[in-house]
XYZ file of C-alpha atoms in Angstrom:
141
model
C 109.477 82.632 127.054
C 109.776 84.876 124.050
C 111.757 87.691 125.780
C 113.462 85.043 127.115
C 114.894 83.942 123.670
C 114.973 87.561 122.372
C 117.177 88.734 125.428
C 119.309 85.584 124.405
C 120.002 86.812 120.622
C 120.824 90.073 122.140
C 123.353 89.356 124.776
C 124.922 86.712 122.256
C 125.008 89.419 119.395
C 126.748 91.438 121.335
C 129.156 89.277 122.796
C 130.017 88.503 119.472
C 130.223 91.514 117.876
C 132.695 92.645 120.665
C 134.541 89.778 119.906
C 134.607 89.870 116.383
C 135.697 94.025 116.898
C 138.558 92.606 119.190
C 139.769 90.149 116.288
C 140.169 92.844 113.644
C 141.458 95.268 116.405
C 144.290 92.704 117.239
C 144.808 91.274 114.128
C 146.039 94.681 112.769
C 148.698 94.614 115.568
C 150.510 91.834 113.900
C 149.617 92.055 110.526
C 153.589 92.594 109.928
C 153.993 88.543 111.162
C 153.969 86.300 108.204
C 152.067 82.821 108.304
C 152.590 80.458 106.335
C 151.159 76.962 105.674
C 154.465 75.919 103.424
C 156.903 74.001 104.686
C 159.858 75.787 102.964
C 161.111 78.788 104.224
C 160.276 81.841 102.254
C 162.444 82.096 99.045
C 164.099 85.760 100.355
C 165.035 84.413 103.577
C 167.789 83.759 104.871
C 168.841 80.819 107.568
C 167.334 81.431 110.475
C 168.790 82.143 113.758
C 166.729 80.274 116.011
C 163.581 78.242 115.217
C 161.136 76.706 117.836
C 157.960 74.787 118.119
C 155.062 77.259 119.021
C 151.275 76.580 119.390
C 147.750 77.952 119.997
C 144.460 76.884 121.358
C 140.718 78.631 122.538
C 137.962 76.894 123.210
C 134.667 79.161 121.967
C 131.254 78.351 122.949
C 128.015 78.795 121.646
C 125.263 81.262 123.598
C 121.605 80.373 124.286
C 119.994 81.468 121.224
C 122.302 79.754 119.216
C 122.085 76.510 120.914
C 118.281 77.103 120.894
C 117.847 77.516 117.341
C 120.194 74.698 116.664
C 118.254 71.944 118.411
C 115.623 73.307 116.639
C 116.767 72.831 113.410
C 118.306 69.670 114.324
C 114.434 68.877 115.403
C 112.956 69.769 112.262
C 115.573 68.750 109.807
C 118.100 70.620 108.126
C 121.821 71.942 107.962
C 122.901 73.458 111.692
C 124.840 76.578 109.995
C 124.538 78.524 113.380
C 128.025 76.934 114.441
C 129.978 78.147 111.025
C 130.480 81.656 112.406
C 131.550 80.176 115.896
C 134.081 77.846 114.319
C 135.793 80.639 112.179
C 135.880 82.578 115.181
C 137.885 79.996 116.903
C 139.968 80.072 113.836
C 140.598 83.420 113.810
C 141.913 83.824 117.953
C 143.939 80.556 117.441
C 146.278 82.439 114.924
C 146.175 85.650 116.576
C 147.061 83.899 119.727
C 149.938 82.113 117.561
C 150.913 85.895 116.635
C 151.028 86.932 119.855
C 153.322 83.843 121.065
C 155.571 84.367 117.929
C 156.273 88.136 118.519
C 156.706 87.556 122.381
C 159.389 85.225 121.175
C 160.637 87.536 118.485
C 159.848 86.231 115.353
C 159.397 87.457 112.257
C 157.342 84.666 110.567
C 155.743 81.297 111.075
C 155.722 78.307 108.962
C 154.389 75.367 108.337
C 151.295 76.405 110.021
C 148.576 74.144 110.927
C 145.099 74.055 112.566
C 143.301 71.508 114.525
C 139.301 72.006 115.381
C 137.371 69.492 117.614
C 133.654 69.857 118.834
C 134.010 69.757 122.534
C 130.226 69.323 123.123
C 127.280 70.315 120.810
C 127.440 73.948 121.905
C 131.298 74.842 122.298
C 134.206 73.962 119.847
C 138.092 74.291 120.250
C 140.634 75.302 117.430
C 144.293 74.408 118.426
C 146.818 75.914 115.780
C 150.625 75.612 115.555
C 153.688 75.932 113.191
C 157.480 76.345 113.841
C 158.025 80.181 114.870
C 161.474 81.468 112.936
C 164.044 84.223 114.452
C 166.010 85.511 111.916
C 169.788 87.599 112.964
C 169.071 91.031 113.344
C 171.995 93.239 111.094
C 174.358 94.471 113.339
C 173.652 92.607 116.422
C-alpha cells in the first residue's frame, strides 16, 4: 500500500512539474499580448479596428496522492491546501489559452478580462476565462 501511495506522489509530481515547465515555456511566447482586467482601453491606444468576444476554458484534475491526502485531511480536520496549486494551474492555461486564441485572431491586447473557476467534483476543477480580444490597424495596410 505504501509504494502504492509513493508511486502516486511520483507520477503526480511529475506530471505537474511538466506541466508547470510547459506554462512558463508558453507563457514566454506571448508575453508581448497585453491583458487587462480594465474596462477602458489602454490610454495610448488608439480605436480599434476590430474587437470580438474571445474565451478560454481547461478543466485540471487532481492525481491520486493528492486526492489521497485530501480525504485525509478532510478526515482528520483541517484546511485541504492540496487543491491551491491545482486551481492556479487552471488559472494559469485559461489565460495562456486566451493568448493563444487572441494572437490566432491577431490581436494585440485583451481587455476587460475575466475568470470563472468551478469545482467540477472534489478532485478536478475548471477555470473558464474571457475578455474582448482588440485588433488594432496595422500602419500602412
Amino acid at each position: 500500500m505504501a509504494a502504492l501511495i509513493l508511486l502516486g506522489f511520483w507520477l503526480g509530481r511529475q506530471a505537474e512539474q511538466a506541466h508547470l515547465i510547459s506554462l512558463e515555456t508558453n507563457e514566454a511566447q506571448y508575453q508581448d499580448l497585453v491583458l487587462s482586467n480594465s474596462k477602458a482601453l489602454p490610454v495610448s491606444a488608439q480605436q480599434p479596428a476590430h474587437s470580438e468576444l474571445i474565451s478560454a476554458s481547461v478543466v485540471i484534475a487532481s492525481d491520486a496522492f493528492k486526492n489521497f491526502l485530501a480525504t485525509l485531511i478532510s478526515i482528520l480536520g483541517g484546511r485541504i491546501d492540496v487543491y491551491e496549486a491545482l486551481r492556479e494551474r487552471a488559472r494559469r492555461e485559461a489565460l495562456l489559452r486566451l493568448r493563444a486564441a487572441a494572437a490566432a485572431r491577431g490581436a494585440q491586447c485583451v481587455i476587460n478580462v475575466r475568470i470563472e473557476t468551478h469545482d467540477i467534483s472534489l478532485s478536478s476543477v475548471e477555470a473558464f476565462a474571457y475578455g474582448t480580444a482588440l485588433r488594432y490597424h496595422t500602419p500602412g495596410v
